[in-house]
Short mmCIF file of C-alpha atoms in Angstrom, two decimals:
data_model
loop_
_atom_site.label_atom_id
_atom_site.label_comp_id
_atom_site.label_asym_id
_atom_site.label_seq_id
_atom_site.Cartn_x
_atom_site.Cartn_y
_atom_site.Cartn_z
CA MET A 531 23.82 33.99 43.68
CA ILE A 532 26.13 34.51 39.77
CA LYS A 533 23.01 37.39 39.96
CA LEU A 534 23.16 39.47 42.46
CA ALA A 535 27.54 39.51 42.34
CA LEU A 536 26.30 40.26 38.36
CA ARG A 537 24.84 42.77 39.90
CA THR A 538 26.57 43.70 42.08
CA VAL A 539 29.63 44.72 39.94
CA ALA A 540 26.44 46.47 37.16
CA LEU A 541 26.33 49.07 40.34
CA SER A 542 29.86 49.31 41.05
CA LEU A 543 30.60 51.41 37.84
CA LEU A 544 29.40 53.87 39.95
CA VAL A 545 32.25 54.87 41.40
CA PRO A 546 35.51 54.32 39.92
CA MET A 547 33.94 55.36 36.34
CA THR A 548 32.52 58.41 37.13
CA ALA A 549 35.70 61.18 35.93
CA GLN A 550 35.37 59.56 32.60
CA ALA A 551 32.42 61.34 31.68
CA GLN A 552 33.07 63.71 28.89
CA PHE A 553 34.61 67.32 28.94
CA TRP A 554 33.89 69.95 25.91
CA GLU A 555 38.28 70.39 24.69
CA MET A 556 39.56 73.64 23.29
CA ALA A 557 41.07 73.09 20.71
CA LYS A 558 44.51 75.02 20.19
CA PRO A 559 45.19 75.20 15.87
CA GLY A 560 47.67 77.41 14.79
CA SER A 561 45.04 79.31 12.15
CA PHE A 562 41.65 79.80 12.49
CA PRO A 563 38.94 81.74 10.67
CA SER A 564 38.20 85.38 11.79
CA ALA A 565 35.09 85.46 14.53
CA ARG A 566 31.98 84.93 12.53
CA SER A 567 28.52 83.92 13.17
CA GLU A 568 26.21 82.66 10.05
CA HIS A 569 28.81 80.76 8.64
CA ALA A 570 28.44 76.91 7.04
CA MET A 571 29.00 73.79 8.46
CA ALA A 572 29.71 70.60 6.60
CA TYR A 573 31.60 67.18 6.71
CA ASP A 574 33.01 66.56 3.72
CA ALA A 575 33.59 62.64 3.82
CA LYS A 576 36.15 62.76 1.03
CA ALA A 577 39.29 64.06 2.99
CA GLY A 578 37.98 63.53 5.95
CA LYS A 579 37.69 67.41 7.03
CA THR A 580 35.34 70.01 8.30
CA LEU A 581 34.07 72.49 5.51
CA LEU A 582 33.48 75.95 6.57
CA PHE A 583 32.26 78.23 4.62
CA GLY A 584 30.56 81.76 4.75
CA GLY A 585 29.36 83.96 7.84
CA TYR A 586 29.33 87.53 8.63
CA ASP A 587 31.69 89.24 10.91
CA GLY A 588 30.18 91.94 11.89
CA SER A 589 30.66 94.40 9.72
CA TYR A 590 31.04 92.64 5.82
CA LEU A 591 29.70 89.55 4.67
CA LEU A 592 32.36 86.40 3.75
CA GLY A 593 33.37 83.85 1.39
CA ASP A 594 36.14 82.43 2.38
CA THR A 595 36.20 78.44 3.03
CA TRP A 596 38.09 76.37 5.47
CA GLU A 597 38.58 73.29 6.59
CA TRP A 598 39.26 71.95 10.10
CA ASP A 599 41.33 69.12 10.22
CA GLY A 600 41.13 67.75 14.38
CA LYS A 601 43.95 69.76 13.97
CA ASP A 602 44.41 73.47 12.04
CA TRP A 603 42.03 75.31 10.34
CA LYS A 604 43.46 76.01 6.50
CA GLN A 605 41.91 78.53 3.78
CA LEU A 606 41.86 76.91 1.33
CA ALA A 607 42.02 78.93 -2.42
CA PRO A 608 39.69 77.57 -4.67
CA ALA A 609 39.61 78.59 -8.65
CA THR A 610 35.31 79.57 -8.20
CA SER A 611 33.48 79.78 -4.78
CA PRO A 612 29.69 80.87 -3.70
CA SER A 613 29.96 85.20 -3.59
CA ALA A 614 29.98 86.61 0.17
CA ARG A 615 27.13 85.66 2.21
CA ALA A 616 25.17 84.30 5.82
CA GLY A 617 23.60 82.44 6.37
CA ALA A 618 23.40 79.64 3.96
CA ARG A 619 22.91 76.11 4.18
CA MET A 620 25.68 73.11 3.44
CA ALA A 621 25.09 69.33 4.47
CA TRP A 622 27.33 65.72 2.71
CA ASP A 623 25.77 63.76 -0.38
CA ALA A 624 27.67 60.68 0.72
CA ALA A 625 25.73 59.05 -3.23
CA GLN A 626 26.99 61.53 -4.38
CA GLY A 627 30.57 62.15 -3.03
CA GLN A 628 30.04 66.13 -2.50
CA VAL A 629 29.09 68.77 0.30
CA VAL A 630 25.49 71.14 -1.35
CA LEU A 631 25.43 74.42 0.05
CA PHE A 632 22.14 75.70 -1.19
CA GLY A 633 20.78 79.64 0.14
CA GLY A 634 22.00 82.14 1.72
CA THR A 635 22.21 86.20 1.55
CA ASP A 636 24.20 87.85 -0.68
CA LYS A 637 24.56 91.20 -0.91
CA VAL A 638 21.78 90.94 -3.52
CA GLY A 639 19.49 89.88 -1.62
CA ARG A 640 18.42 86.17 -0.81
CA SER A 641 20.17 83.29 -3.21
CA ARG A 642 18.70 80.63 -4.61
CA GLU A 643 21.97 78.91 -5.60
CA THR A 644 22.82 75.63 -5.15
CA TRP A 645 27.00 75.06 -5.17
CA LEU A 646 29.03 71.99 -4.35
CA TRP A 647 32.47 71.11 -3.52
CA ASP A 648 34.28 68.85 -4.41
CA GLY A 649 36.57 68.41 -1.89
CA LYS A 650 38.85 71.86 -4.69
CA SER A 651 36.54 73.59 -5.96
CA TRP A 652 33.43 74.58 -6.15
CA THR A 653 31.05 74.75 -8.95
CA LEU A 654 26.97 76.31 -9.81
CA ALA A 655 24.59 73.75 -10.02
CA LYS A 656 21.84 74.26 -12.69
CA PRO A 657 18.77 73.07 -11.92
CA ARG A 658 15.26 73.73 -13.24
CA LEU A 659 14.13 74.85 -10.28
CA SER A 660 15.03 76.00 -6.82
CA PRO A 661 13.82 77.30 -2.97
CA PRO A 662 11.92 79.08 -3.09
CA ALA A 663 14.91 81.95 -1.02
CA GLY A 664 14.25 82.23 3.33
CA THR A 665 15.09 82.72 6.58
CA VAL A 666 14.51 79.86 8.44
CA THR A 667 15.63 77.87 7.05
CA SER A 668 18.11 74.13 7.35
CA MET A 669 18.98 70.95 5.71
CA ALA A 670 19.94 67.46 5.50
CA ALA A 671 21.56 64.12 4.48
CA ASP A 672 18.94 61.18 3.94
CA PRO A 673 20.94 58.50 3.35
CA LEU A 674 17.50 55.87 2.78
CA ARG A 675 16.46 57.92 0.15
CA GLN A 676 20.52 59.53 -1.05
CA SER A 677 19.16 62.80 -1.73
CA ILE A 678 19.25 65.71 1.26
CA LEU A 679 16.01 67.74 1.83
CA PHE A 680 16.02 70.74 2.61
CA VAL A 681 13.09 72.32 4.58
CA VAL A 682 12.16 76.77 4.62
CA PHE A 683 9.52 78.50 6.75
CA ASP A 684 7.23 81.47 5.84
CA LYS A 685 4.69 81.58 5.78
CA THR A 686 3.99 77.53 5.11
CA CYS A 687 6.24 74.77 5.22
CA GLU A 688 8.14 74.06 2.04
CA THR A 689 10.19 70.59 1.89
CA TRP A 690 12.58 70.16 -0.85
CA GLU A 691 14.40 67.04 -2.15
CA TRP A 692 17.41 67.26 -3.83
CA ASP A 693 18.57 63.80 -5.84
CA GLY A 694 22.60 64.84 -6.68
CA LYS A 695 21.10 67.32 -10.41
CA GLU A 696 18.01 69.11 -9.73
CA TRP A 697 15.51 69.75 -6.60
CA ALA A 698 12.15 68.54 -6.73
CA HIS A 699 9.29 70.63 -4.81
CA LEU A 700 7.14 67.68 -2.49
CA THR A 701 4.31 68.31 -1.61
CA PRO A 702 3.13 65.92 1.65
CA THR A 703 -0.49 65.66 2.76
CA VAL A 704 0.49 66.82 6.11
CA SER A 705 3.14 69.81 6.91
CA ALA A 706 5.13 71.98 9.75
CA PRO A 707 2.64 74.67 11.22
CA SER A 708 5.00 78.07 10.89
CA MET A 709 8.70 78.11 13.22
CA THR A 710 10.50 80.89 13.80
CA THR A 711 13.83 78.36 14.81
CA HIS A 712 14.43 75.07 14.04
CA GLN A 713 16.93 73.04 12.21
CA ILE A 714 16.81 69.10 10.64
CA ALA A 715 18.61 65.57 10.65
CA TRP A 716 19.16 62.81 10.15
CA ASP A 717 17.71 59.96 12.74
CA PRO A 718 19.33 56.82 12.24
CA VAL A 719 17.15 54.27 14.73
CA ARG A 720 13.25 55.47 13.13
CA LYS A 721 14.98 55.69 9.47
CA SER A 722 13.87 59.04 8.54
CA ILE A 723 14.39 62.87 8.79
CA LEU A 724 14.19 63.99 12.76
CA LEU A 725 12.62 68.44 13.26
CA LEU A 726 12.94 70.42 15.76
CA GLY A 727 10.99 73.28 16.32
CA GLN A 728 10.52 76.47 18.38
CA SER A 729 8.00 79.07 18.30
CA SER A 730 7.59 81.08 21.37
CA PRO A 731 6.60 79.05 24.03
CA ILE A 732 6.12 75.75 22.29
CA SER A 733 8.12 73.09 21.25
CA TRP A 734 7.95 70.72 18.72
CA THR A 735 9.55 67.47 17.20
CA TRP A 736 8.12 66.09 13.67
CA GLU A 737 8.75 63.68 11.76
CA TRP A 738 10.19 62.93 8.00
CA ASP A 739 9.08 59.03 5.88
CA GLY A 740 9.72 60.41 2.31
CA LYS A 741 6.30 60.92 2.00
CA THR A 742 4.89 62.78 4.65
CA TRP A 743 5.43 64.92 8.09
CA THR A 744 4.29 63.32 11.40
CA GLN A 745 3.76 64.71 14.25
CA LEU A 746 5.64 63.32 17.14
CA GLN A 747 4.86 63.19 20.98
CA PRO A 748 8.31 62.69 23.05
CA LEU A 749 7.36 62.16 27.18
CA THR A 750 10.31 65.52 26.98
CA GLN A 751 11.12 68.11 24.76
CA PRO A 752 13.96 70.77 24.75
CA PRO A 753 13.50 73.73 26.49
CA MET A 754 13.10 77.31 25.01
CA LEU A 755 16.51 78.42 22.53
CA ASP A 756 17.37 80.75 21.92
CA SER A 757 19.60 79.28 19.02
CA PHE A 758 20.69 74.92 18.51
CA GLY A 759 22.20 72.74 16.33
CA VAL A 760 21.98 68.92 15.40
CA ILE A 761 24.16 66.60 14.44
CA SER A 762 23.54 62.61 13.39
CA ASP A 763 25.38 60.42 15.34
CA ASP A 764 24.30 56.67 13.51
CA GLN A 765 27.66 55.50 15.34
CA ARG A 766 25.81 55.56 19.21
CA GLY A 767 22.36 55.73 16.82
CA VAL A 768 21.65 59.04 18.11
CA ILE A 769 20.70 62.25 17.35
CA HIS A 770 22.76 65.19 19.13
CA LEU A 771 21.30 68.36 20.16
CA VAL A 772 22.83 72.44 21.63
CA GLY A 773 21.91 74.95 22.02
CA LYS A 774 21.84 77.49 24.49
CA THR A 775 18.45 78.82 26.54
CA ALA A 776 17.41 82.80 26.77
CA LYS A 777 18.90 83.08 31.00
CA GLY A 778 22.32 80.09 30.19
CA THR A 779 25.78 81.02 30.34
CA ASN A 780 26.61 78.40 27.97
CA GLN A 781 25.63 75.61 25.65
CA GLU A 782 23.52 72.75 26.75
CA SER A 783 23.67 69.59 25.65
CA TRP A 784 20.70 66.79 24.89
CA GLU A 785 20.14 64.11 22.37
CA TRP A 786 16.95 61.76 20.76
CA ASN A 787 17.25 57.92 20.88
CA GLY A 788 14.70 56.91 17.96
CA LYS A 789 11.94 58.04 21.02
CA ASP A 790 12.78 60.32 23.85
CA TRP A 791 14.74 63.92 23.79
CA ARG A 792 17.29 63.87 27.37
CA PRO A 793 19.62 66.25 29.03
CA VAL A 794 23.58 64.72 28.59
CA PRO A 795 25.10 66.80 31.63
CA THR A 796 28.16 67.72 29.63
CA SER A 797 31.56 69.57 31.77
CA GLY A 798 33.90 72.82 29.91
CA ALA A 799 31.60 73.63 28.18
CA PRO A 800 31.78 76.99 25.46
CA GLY A 801 29.71 80.24 26.34
CA LYS A 802 26.74 81.20 24.96
CA ARG A 803 26.83 82.25 21.19
CA TRP A 804 25.08 83.75 19.13
CA SER A 805 24.29 81.23 16.92
CA ASP A 806 25.24 77.15 17.17
CA ILE A 807 26.85 76.51 13.99
CA VAL A 808 28.12 72.28 14.79
CA ALA A 809 29.57 69.91 13.04
CA TRP A 810 30.23 65.45 13.32
CA ASP A 811 32.92 64.84 12.01
CA SER A 812 32.50 61.08 12.23
CA GLY A 813 35.46 59.67 11.26
CA ARG A 814 36.94 61.58 14.55
CA SER A 815 33.51 60.94 16.83
CA ARG A 816 33.57 64.64 17.62
CA ILE A 817 30.98 66.99 17.36
CA VAL A 818 33.09 70.01 15.99
CA LEU A 819 31.69 73.94 17.22
CA PHE A 820 33.57 77.67 15.93
CA SER A 821 32.74 80.43 16.99
CA GLY A 822 29.22 81.42 16.59
CA ASP A 823 30.00 85.03 17.67
CA LEU A 824 31.63 88.54 16.89
CA LEU A 825 33.97 87.76 19.46
CA TYR A 826 35.68 84.59 20.04
CA HIS A 827 36.97 82.94 16.46
CA ASP A 828 36.81 79.78 18.80
CA THR A 829 36.77 76.23 18.17
CA TRP A 830 35.60 73.82 20.31
CA GLU A 831 35.02 69.46 19.84
CA LEU A 832 32.72 67.12 22.20
CA PRO A 833 33.95 63.81 21.85
CA LEU A 834 30.82 61.45 22.17
CA PRO A 835 32.90 57.77 21.98
CA ALA A 836 30.72 55.05 20.87
CA GLN A 837 30.26 52.02 22.49
CA GLY A 838 30.90 48.30 22.15
CA ILE A 839 32.76 45.66 22.92
CA GLN A 840 36.44 44.83 21.75
CA VAL A 841 38.26 41.72 22.37
CA LEU A 842 41.90 41.68 23.26
CA GLY A 843 44.91 39.23 22.69
CA SER A 844 43.47 35.25 22.57
CA GLY A 845 42.84 33.20 25.03
CA CYS A 846 46.00 29.42 26.32
CA GLN A 847 45.28 26.30 25.29
CA GLY A 848 44.06 24.28 27.97
CA SER A 849 43.77 19.82 28.41
CA ASN A 850 41.25 19.40 26.36
CA LEU A 851 43.05 21.15 23.66
CA LYS A 852 40.88 24.43 22.84
CA THR A 853 41.51 27.18 23.84
CA PRO A 854 38.18 28.68 25.94
CA THR A 855 36.42 32.19 24.83
CA LEU A 856 35.19 34.52 26.39
CA ALA A 857 32.22 37.05 23.31
CA GLY A 858 30.10 39.12 24.81
CA HIS A 859 26.74 42.11 23.03
CA GLY A 860 24.37 44.18 23.96
CA ASP A 861 24.68 47.52 24.12
CA PRO A 862 26.55 49.62 26.89
CA ARG A 863 25.20 52.69 27.70
CA PRO A 864 23.41 53.31 30.89
CA GLY A 865 20.58 52.12 31.61
CA GLY A 866 21.67 48.94 28.70
CA VAL A 867 22.17 45.30 28.77
CA VAL A 868 25.07 43.09 28.49
CA TYR A 869 26.17 39.59 28.42
CA TRP A 870 28.88 37.02 28.26
CA LYS A 871 29.30 33.62 26.93
CA ILE A 872 32.49 31.54 27.58
CA GLU A 873 32.63 29.01 25.71
CA LYS A 874 35.74 25.53 25.03
CA ALA A 875 36.26 25.36 28.94
CA ILE A 876 36.42 21.76 30.05
CA PRO A 877 32.81 20.91 30.86
CA LEU A 878 31.55 20.91 34.22
CA MET A 879 35.00 22.84 35.90
CA PRO A 880 34.81 26.07 37.67
CA LEU A 881 35.23 29.57 36.30
CA ALA A 882 35.94 33.31 37.29
CA PHE A 883 35.26 35.95 35.78
CA VAL A 884 37.35 39.06 35.77
CA PHE A 885 36.07 42.06 36.28
CA GLY A 886 38.51 45.72 35.99
CA PHE A 887 38.39 48.90 35.58
CA ASP A 888 42.00 48.82 34.15
CA GLN A 889 44.52 46.67 31.77
CA VAL A 890 47.32 44.86 32.82
CA ASN A 891 50.45 42.41 30.60
CA LEU A 892 50.61 39.70 32.98
CA ASP A 893 52.09 36.82 31.82
CA LEU A 894 51.70 33.82 33.98
CA LYS A 895 54.67 31.93 32.56
CA VAL A 896 55.94 32.59 36.08
CA PHE A 897 53.03 30.94 37.91
CA GLY A 898 52.63 27.40 35.82
CA ALA A 899 50.93 29.14 33.09
CA PRO A 900 53.03 29.86 30.46
CA GLY A 901 51.03 31.46 27.45
CA CYS A 902 48.11 33.33 29.46
CA ILE A 903 48.30 37.13 29.73
CA LEU A 904 46.20 38.55 32.24
CA ARG A 905 44.20 41.70 31.16
CA ALA A 906 41.80 42.71 32.86
CA ASN A 907 43.03 43.37 36.27
CA THR A 908 41.39 41.60 39.20
CA HIS A 909 38.84 43.91 41.05
CA SER A 910 35.39 41.54 41.08
CA LEU A 911 35.92 38.08 40.88
CA ILE A 912 32.61 36.78 40.09
CA PRO A 913 32.32 32.13 40.67
CA GLY A 914 31.02 30.20 37.93
CA ARG A 915 30.78 26.71 36.31
CA ALA A 916 30.39 25.48 33.52
CA ASP A 917 28.10 23.35 31.76
CA LEU A 918 28.24 19.66 30.05
CA ASN A 919 29.28 21.21 26.84
CA GLY A 920 32.49 23.57 28.04
CA VAL A 921 29.73 26.40 28.35
CA TRP A 922 28.65 29.16 30.69
CA ARG A 923 26.20 32.00 29.19
CA THR A 924 26.14 35.55 31.70
CA MET A 925 23.08 36.62 33.06
CA GLY A 926 22.30 39.85 31.45
CA VAL A 927 23.95 43.22 33.20
CA THR A 928 21.95 46.38 32.86
CA LEU A 929 24.50 49.52 33.40
CA PRO A 930 22.82 51.62 35.78
CA MET A 931 21.43 55.22 34.50
CA ASN A 932 24.52 57.53 35.36
CA PRO A 933 25.06 60.02 32.77
CA ALA A 934 28.08 60.20 34.05
CA LEU A 935 29.92 56.62 32.89
CA VAL A 936 30.02 57.66 29.60
CA GLY A 937 33.07 56.73 28.43
CA GLY A 938 34.32 54.84 30.67
CA ARG A 939 36.05 51.94 29.88
CA TYR A 940 36.26 48.43 31.64
CA TRP A 941 37.81 44.92 31.08
CA THR A 942 36.80 41.12 31.44
CA GLN A 943 38.52 37.90 31.40
CA VAL A 944 37.54 34.57 32.93
CA LEU A 945 39.51 31.50 34.31
CA ALA A 946 38.63 28.47 33.44
CA PHE A 947 40.05 26.47 36.30
CA ASP A 948 41.59 23.23 34.51
CA PRO A 949 43.58 21.51 36.59
CA LYS A 950 45.52 19.62 33.84
CA ALA A 951 46.31 22.14 31.61
CA ASN A 952 49.95 23.37 33.19
CA ALA A 953 50.99 23.71 37.17
CA LEU A 954 48.73 26.44 38.19
CA GLY A 955 45.42 25.03 37.23
CA LEU A 956 43.54 27.31 34.79
CA THR A 957 44.19 28.27 31.56
CA LEU A 958 42.75 32.16 29.97
CA THR A 959 39.88 33.33 28.05
CA ASN A 960 40.47 36.03 25.74
CA ALA A 961 39.95 39.67 27.35
CA LEU A 962 37.27 42.29 26.67
CA GLU A 963 37.15 45.43 26.58
CA THR A 964 33.74 47.42 26.55
CA THR A 965 33.49 51.53 25.97
CA VAL A 966 29.62 53.11 27.79
CA GLY A 967 28.88 55.34 25.73
CA TYR A 968 25.58 57.43 25.08
#
């Protein structure tokens, strides 16, 4: 009966939380860079801001440096800068605490320069070797090996690694085939670098484990895209893809969970762009997209909340001089399983599991239970009973596989019956606030 009741609650999530799905948000900064494509962007974790450099505005190559703090753009005036260029690649080097920029095309031609950003100024690095110049390139941080991986496709696939001072040309026994477009990102689940590459009509997913490339065989592949960008979200353990199909008019979103790609429905997406240049603001859990088209100088963000279970307040003491507690764990996202455990209740006494879709703060003192605060609205009550040790473990509840639940929140708490505790005859556990992630 209890298991059935909990499943009923899980199914009821389909309706109350549907309206809380995530939407693309268009920012309204007071200042902003000019419209452009083929610029470079990366999140500067030390500054807590997204860094933007260069690009092409349809007439001129650009060499300006900007920062986005989540509210406004600020143009910086470093003492030294790379030459104006388009198509450069940037990534955050956590080991060195700096942003790395490589390549691009300037007025001379394809560049092989490596530049380092320390938060205030650009410095030209002088490694003994450098990757070849190319236009089909990508770059991503590898936190496990504390390096930056750079992949360039010309006639073949070349793999290079930056250790903070020098570039090393890696020679894996297997390499990915030539592709017309590709992007790489850190896979937080597999602890490797994932490559999504395309050459019409074929789309591939490859993995770099630090030694060689291996083609993966996911059940689903994203469709052929005119342009796309990828980011690594370590908080949720996914890689998120933003791109557009040849026939599509808006951005599409896909996610890689370490095993397979799946489409992610979003609303309010920005219109079609020439290039999808995105960065992951890990401090605010948002994808940042700027311009990407010569007609727009707009800034867009897609919030991607991390799933999580947060403790709210504390319970109230029972006649056993103990305060009952409620703990939750599991994977609170569509298709994931969540568990709850109640401890320090009166042995063999009834319990009532409270499940609500909004938070309240009702002091039960007026009902004869001083110090007891009800924090979860009582949309559902599920009966249970403590065992001989005052413990109750719930069955695992699988959340419905409904993307509309993402970003939704629900609150849980337990009423522990205790006739000797107070006039109301019950105590409360702490409450839990659960956020459903992707």
